[in-house]
Amino acid sequence: EDTSSLQKKIEGLPEIIGSSARLRSSGVVSYQGKEVGTVIYGIDPGDESQVTHLESAMLSGEFISRPDRGEIILGREVSGGYGALMESKSLGGVEVGDTVNVKIEGVNRKFRVKGIYSTLYSNTDSSAYINKADMEEILGVKNRANEIAVKTT
C-alpha cells in the first residue's frame, strides 16, 4: 500500500489531527572539510507543520516549504553555533545561505541551508530535514515512507 493511501486512512480516524509521512536515512553532511554523520528526514513541509513544532523552532532562516528543492534545515548540533552542546562534533558554524554537501546512500548532493533550528531535544537537534521530493529522488523511490508521525487530539 502506498503512503498516500495509508495517510488518508490514518487521517480518517476521529482522534487524528494530522500526519506526516517521512523518509528517513542516515547520511553525512559536510562543509569546508568538516563532516557530521546524521539522520536526514525527507518530509512534506506542509504535513510536518501539522504534527510537530519544528517550524516554530527556527533559530535562523526559515522552515522549508513544499516548493523548496535543494534546500535543507539543520539542527543546531549539526550546524554548530547557537549554543550547540557538542560544538566539536558539528560543522563549526554553518550559516543560512551556505551550501553544504549531503551524502545519502552513496549519492552526493549540494543543498542550500535555509534554516537552523533548536527543539532542545538532542536527537532532533542532531538531525536535518530536506524536502521529501529530494529524498525520493536520491533514494530512487516514490510515495514511500519509513515512518508516519501523527498528532492526536
PDB file of N, CA and C in Angstrom, residues 9-62:
ATOM      1  N   LYS A   9      -6.161   6.946   5.334  1.00  0.00           N
ATOM      2  CA  LYS A   9      -6.835   6.089   6.318  1.00  0.00           C
ATOM      3  C   LYS A   9      -6.575   6.595   7.736  1.00  0.00           C
ATOM      4  N   ILE A  10      -5.315   6.913   8.015  1.00  0.00           N
ATOM      5  CA  ILE A  10      -4.948   7.398   9.352  1.00  0.00           C
ATOM      6  C   ILE A  10      -5.691   8.692   9.665  1.00  0.00           C
ATOM      7  N   GLU A  11      -5.694   9.619   8.715  1.00  0.00           N
ATOM      8  CA  GLU A  11      -6.332  10.918   8.947  1.00  0.00           C
ATOM      9  C   GLU A  11      -7.850  10.820   9.006  1.00  0.00           C
ATOM     10  N   GLY A  12      -8.404   9.683   8.569  1.00  0.00           N
ATOM     11  CA  GLY A  12      -9.839   9.453   8.670  1.00  0.00           C
ATOM     12  C   GLY A  12     -10.288   9.082  10.071  1.00  0.00           C
ATOM     13  N   LEU A  13      -9.341   8.737  10.939  1.00  0.00           N
ATOM     14  CA  LEU A  13      -9.686   8.399  12.323  1.00  0.00           C
ATOM     15  C   LEU A  13     -10.044   9.671  13.080  1.00  0.00           C
ATOM     16  N   PRO A  14     -11.093   9.631  13.909  1.00  0.00           N
ATOM     17  CA  PRO A  14     -11.577  10.860  14.553  1.00  0.00           C
ATOM     18  C   PRO A  14     -10.572  11.541  15.482  1.00  0.00           C
ATOM     19  N   GLU A  15      -9.688  10.795  16.102  1.00  0.00           N
ATOM     20  CA  GLU A  15      -8.760  11.398  17.065  1.00  0.00           C
ATOM     21  C   GLU A  15      -7.478  11.950  16.429  1.00  0.00           C
ATOM     22  N   ILE A  16      -7.330  11.807  15.118  1.00  0.00           N
ATOM     23  CA  ILE A  16      -6.116  12.254  14.426  1.00  0.00           C
ATOM     24  C   ILE A  16      -6.300  13.669  13.880  1.00  0.00           C
ATOM     25  N   ILE A  17      -5.373  14.555  14.246  1.00  0.00           N
ATOM     26  CA  ILE A  17      -5.387  15.945  13.772  1.00  0.00           C
ATOM     27  C   ILE A  17      -4.603  16.076  12.466  1.00  0.00           C
ATOM     28  N   GLY A  18      -3.489  15.348  12.367  1.00  0.00           N
ATOM     29  CA  GLY A  18      -2.661  15.426  11.173  1.00  0.00           C
ATOM     30  C   GLY A  18      -1.646  14.307  11.144  1.00  0.00           C
ATOM     31  N   SER A  19      -1.023  14.112   9.976  1.00  0.00           N
ATOM     32  CA  SER A  19       0.024  13.095   9.851  1.00  0.00           C
ATOM     33  C   SER A  19       1.098  13.589   8.893  1.00  0.00           C
ATOM     34  N   SER A  20       2.294  13.055   9.075  1.00  0.00           N
ATOM     35  CA  SER A  20       3.417  13.420   8.216  1.00  0.00           C
ATOM     36  C   SER A  20       4.205  12.160   7.869  1.00  0.00           C
ATOM     37  N   ALA A  21       4.166  11.775   6.595  1.00  0.00           N
ATOM     38  CA  ALA A  21       4.939  10.628   6.125  1.00  0.00           C
ATOM     39  C   ALA A  21       6.372  11.086   5.905  1.00  0.00           C
ATOM     40  N   ARG A  22       7.308  10.342   6.480  1.00  0.00           N
ATOM     41  CA  ARG A  22       8.723  10.727   6.403  1.00  0.00           C
ATOM     42  C   ARG A  22       9.559   9.615   5.789  1.00  0.00           C
ATOM     43  N   LEU A  23      10.520  10.024   4.993  1.00  0.00           N
ATOM     44  CA  LEU A  23      11.575   9.124   4.532  1.00  0.00           C
ATOM     45  C   LEU A  23      12.803   9.449   5.362  1.00  0.00           C
ATOM     46  N   ARG A  24      13.343   8.466   6.030  1.00  0.00           N
ATOM     47  CA  ARG A  24      14.477   8.679   6.932  1.00  0.00           C
ATOM     48  C   ARG A  24      15.672   7.877   6.424  1.00  0.00           C
ATOM     49  N   SER A  25      16.842   8.506   6.462  1.00  0.00           N
ATOM     50  CA  SER A  25      18.053   7.806   6.055  1.00  0.00           C
ATOM     51  C   SER A  25      19.244   8.363   6.822  1.00  0.00           C
ATOM     52  N   SER A  26      20.227   7.528   7.026  1.00  0.00           N
ATOM     53  CA  SER A  26      21.493   8.022   7.576  1.00  0.00           C
ATOM     54  C   SER A  26      22.235   8.731   6.460  1.00  0.00           C
ATOM     55  N   GLY A  27      22.976   9.745   6.827  1.00  0.00           N
ATOM     56  CA  GLY A  27      23.733  10.474   5.825  1.00  0.00           C
ATOM     57  C   GLY A  27      24.881  11.224   6.452  1.00  0.00           C
ATOM     58  N   VAL A  28      25.655  11.872   5.606  1.00  0.00           N
ATOM     59  CA  VAL A  28      26.781  12.689   6.054  1.00  0.00           C
ATOM     60  C   VAL A  28      26.606  14.076   5.454  1.00  0.00           C
ATOM     61  N   VAL A  29      26.649  15.078   6.324  1.00  0.00           N
ATOM     62  CA  VAL A  29      26.596  16.470   5.881  1.00  0.00           C
ATOM     63  C   VAL A  29      28.000  17.028   6.040  1.00  0.00           C
ATOM     64  N   SER A  30      28.535  17.655   4.999  1.00  0.00           N
ATOM     65  CA  SER A  30      29.893  18.196   5.088  1.00  0.00           C
ATOM     66  C   SER A  30      29.927  19.645   4.625  1.00  0.00           C
ATOM     67  N   TYR A  31      30.899  20.371   5.210  1.00  0.00           N
ATOM     68  CA  TYR A  31      31.065  21.794   4.911  1.00  0.00           C
ATOM     69  C   TYR A  31      32.493  22.188   5.257  1.00  0.00           C
ATOM     70  N   GLN A  32      33.202  22.720   4.289  1.00  0.00           N
ATOM     71  CA  GLN A  32      34.572  23.211   4.477  1.00  0.00           C
ATOM     72  C   GLN A  32      35.453  22.242   5.274  1.00  0.00           C
ATOM     73  N   GLY A  33      35.460  20.982   4.845  1.00  0.00           N
ATOM     74  CA  GLY A  33      36.346  19.986   5.433  1.00  0.00           C
ATOM     75  C   GLY A  33      35.835  19.310   6.689  1.00  0.00           C
ATOM     76  N   LYS A  34      34.716  19.743   7.226  1.00  0.00           N
ATOM     77  CA  LYS A  34      34.140  19.089   8.410  1.00  0.00           C
ATOM     78  C   LYS A  34      32.960  18.235   7.977  1.00  0.00           C
ATOM     79  N   GLU A  35      32.794  17.093   8.652  1.00  0.00           N
ATOM     80  CA  GLU A  35      31.713  16.162   8.333  1.00  0.00           C
ATOM     81  C   GLU A  35      30.951  15.795   9.593  1.00  0.00           C
ATOM     82  N   VAL A  36      29.637  15.629   9.438  1.00  0.00           N
ATOM     83  CA  VAL A  36      28.791  15.179  10.538  1.00  0.00           C
ATOM     84  C   VAL A  36      27.895  14.065  10.018  1.00  0.00           C
ATOM     85  N   GLY A  37      27.980  12.905  10.660  1.00  0.00           N
ATOM     86  CA  GLY A  37      27.049  11.824  10.357  1.00  0.00           C
ATOM     87  C   GLY A  37      25.746  12.103  11.087  1.00  0.00           C
ATOM     88  N   THR A  38      24.628  11.980  10.389  1.00  0.00           N
ATOM     89  CA  THR A  38      23.352  12.352  10.997  1.00  0.00           C
ATOM     90  C   THR A  38      22.199  11.605  10.349  1.00  0.00           C
ATOM     91  N   VAL A  39      21.044  11.701  10.975  1.00  0.00           N
ATOM     92  CA  VAL A  39      19.810  11.208  10.371  1.00  0.00           C
ATOM     93  C   VAL A  39      19.217  12.356   9.566  1.00  0.00           C
ATOM     94  N   ILE A  40      18.842  12.068   8.332  1.00  0.00           N
ATOM     95  CA  ILE A  40      18.241  13.077   7.460  1.00  0.00           C
ATOM     96  C   ILE A  40      16.829  12.608   7.118  1.00  0.00           C
ATOM     97  N   TYR A  41      15.885  13.498   7.319  1.00  0.00           N
ATOM     98  CA  TYR A  41      14.483  13.197   7.049  1.00  0.00           C
ATOM     99  C   TYR A  41      14.034  13.900   5.782  1.00  0.00           C
ATOM    100  N   GLY A  42      13.335  13.176   4.928  1.00  0.00           N
ATOM    101  CA  GLY A  42      12.649  13.771   3.791  1.00  0.00           C
ATOM    102  C   GLY A  42      11.194  13.946   4.184  1.00  0.00           C
ATOM    103  N   ILE A  43      10.714  15.185   4.171  1.00  0.00           N
ATOM    104  CA  ILE A  43       9.367  15.478   4.660  1.00  0.00           C
ATOM    105  C   ILE A  43       8.566  16.302   3.657  1.00  0.00           C
ATOM    106  N   ASP A  44       7.255  16.248   3.796  1.00  0.00           N
ATOM    107  CA  ASP A  44       6.374  17.214   3.151  1.00  0.00           C
ATOM    108  C   ASP A  44       6.224  18.327   4.182  1.00  0.00           C
ATOM    109  N   PRO A  45       6.785  19.503   3.926  1.00  0.00           N
ATOM    110  CA  PRO A  45       6.786  20.565   4.944  1.00  0.00           C
ATOM    111  C   PRO A  45       5.395  20.945   5.452  1.00  0.00           C
ATOM    112  N   GLY A  46       4.399  20.936   4.572  1.00  0.00           N
ATOM    113  CA  GLY A  46       3.040  21.268   4.998  1.00  0.00           C
ATOM    114  C   GLY A  46       2.489  20.245   5.973  1.00  0.00           C
ATOM    115  N   ASP A  47       2.716  18.965   5.684  1.00  0.00           N
ATOM    116  CA  ASP A  47       2.259  17.903   6.583  1.00  0.00           C
ATOM    117  C   ASP A  47       3.008  17.949   7.912  1.00  0.00           C
ATOM    118  N   GLU A  48       4.318  18.171   7.847  1.00  0.00           N
ATOM    119  CA  GLU A  48       5.140  18.193   9.067  1.00  0.00           C
ATOM    120  C   GLU A  48       4.677  19.296  10.017  1.00  0.00           C
ATOM    121  N   SER A  49       4.294  20.429   9.467  1.00  0.00           N
ATOM    122  CA  SER A  49       3.832  21.554  10.289  1.00  0.00           C
ATOM    123  C   SER A  49       2.562  21.218  11.059  1.00  0.00           C
ATOM    124  N   GLN A  50       1.818  20.227  10.587  1.00  0.00           N
ATOM    125  CA  GLN A  50       0.583  19.821  11.266  1.00  0.00           C
ATOM    126  C   GLN A  50       0.850  18.931  12.474  1.00  0.00           C
ATOM    127  N   VAL A  51       2.044  18.316  12.541  1.00  0.00           N
ATOM    128  CA  VAL A  51       2.283  17.344  13.619  1.00  0.00           C
ATOM    129  C   VAL A  51       3.431  17.704  14.564  1.00  0.00           C
ATOM    130  N   THR A  52       4.315  18.608  14.163  1.00  0.00           N
ATOM    131  CA  THR A  52       5.425  18.998  15.046  1.00  0.00           C
ATOM    132  C   THR A  52       5.504  20.518  15.152  1.00  0.00           C
ATOM    133  N   HIS A  53       6.340  20.966  16.072  1.00  0.00           N
ATOM    134  CA  HIS A  53       6.575  22.400  16.250  1.00  0.00           C
ATOM    135  C   HIS A  53       7.892  22.826  15.609  1.00  0.00           C
ATOM    136  N   LEU A  54       8.405  22.019  14.697  1.00  0.00           N
ATOM    137  CA  LEU A  54       9.700  22.296  14.081  1.00  0.00           C
ATOM    138  C   LEU A  54       9.726  23.666  13.404  1.00  0.00           C
ATOM    139  N   GLU A  55       8.643  24.031  12.760  1.00  0.00           N
ATOM    140  CA  GLU A  55       8.584  25.314  12.056  1.00  0.00           C
ATOM    141  C   GLU A  55       8.778  26.491  13.012  1.00  0.00           C
ATOM    142  N   SER A  56       8.276  26.359  14.234  1.00  0.00           N
ATOM    143  CA  SER A  56       8.415  27.453  15.211  1.00  0.00           C
ATOM    144  C   SER A  56       9.728  27.366  15.991  1.00  0.00           C
ATOM    145  N   ALA A  57      10.549  26.341  15.713  1.00  0.00           N
ATOM    146  CA  ALA A  57      11.821  26.149  16.418  1.00  0.00           C
ATOM    147  C   ALA A  57      13.008  26.750  15.661  1.00  0.00           C
ATOM    148  N   MET A  58      12.727  27.513  14.605  1.00  0.00           N
ATOM    149  CA  MET A  58      13.803  28.068  13.788  1.00  0.00           C
ATOM    150  C   MET A  58      14.555  29.156  14.556  1.00  0.00           C
ATOM    151  N   LEU A  59      15.872  28.996  14.661  1.00  0.00           N
ATOM    152  CA  LEU A  59      16.743  29.996  15.294  1.00  0.00           C
ATOM    153  C   LEU A  59      17.199  31.035  14.282  1.00  0.00           C
ATOM    154  N   SER A  60      17.348  30.584  13.044  1.00  0.00           N
ATOM    155  CA  SER A  60      17.826  31.451  11.971  1.00  0.00           C
ATOM    156  C   SER A  60      17.233  30.948  10.665  1.00  0.00           C
ATOM    157  N   GLY A  61      16.914  31.863   9.765  1.00  0.00           N
ATOM    158  CA  GLY A  61      16.356  31.460   8.485  1.00  0.00           C
ATOM    159  C   GLY A  61      14.913  31.038   8.610  1.00  0.00           C
ATOM    160  N   GLU A  62      14.516  30.141   7.713  1.00  0.00           N
ATOM    161  CA  GLU A  62      13.122  29.726   7.628  1.00  0.00           C
ATOM    162  C   GLU A  62      13.009  28.217   7.487  1.00  0.00           C
TER     163      GLU A  62
END
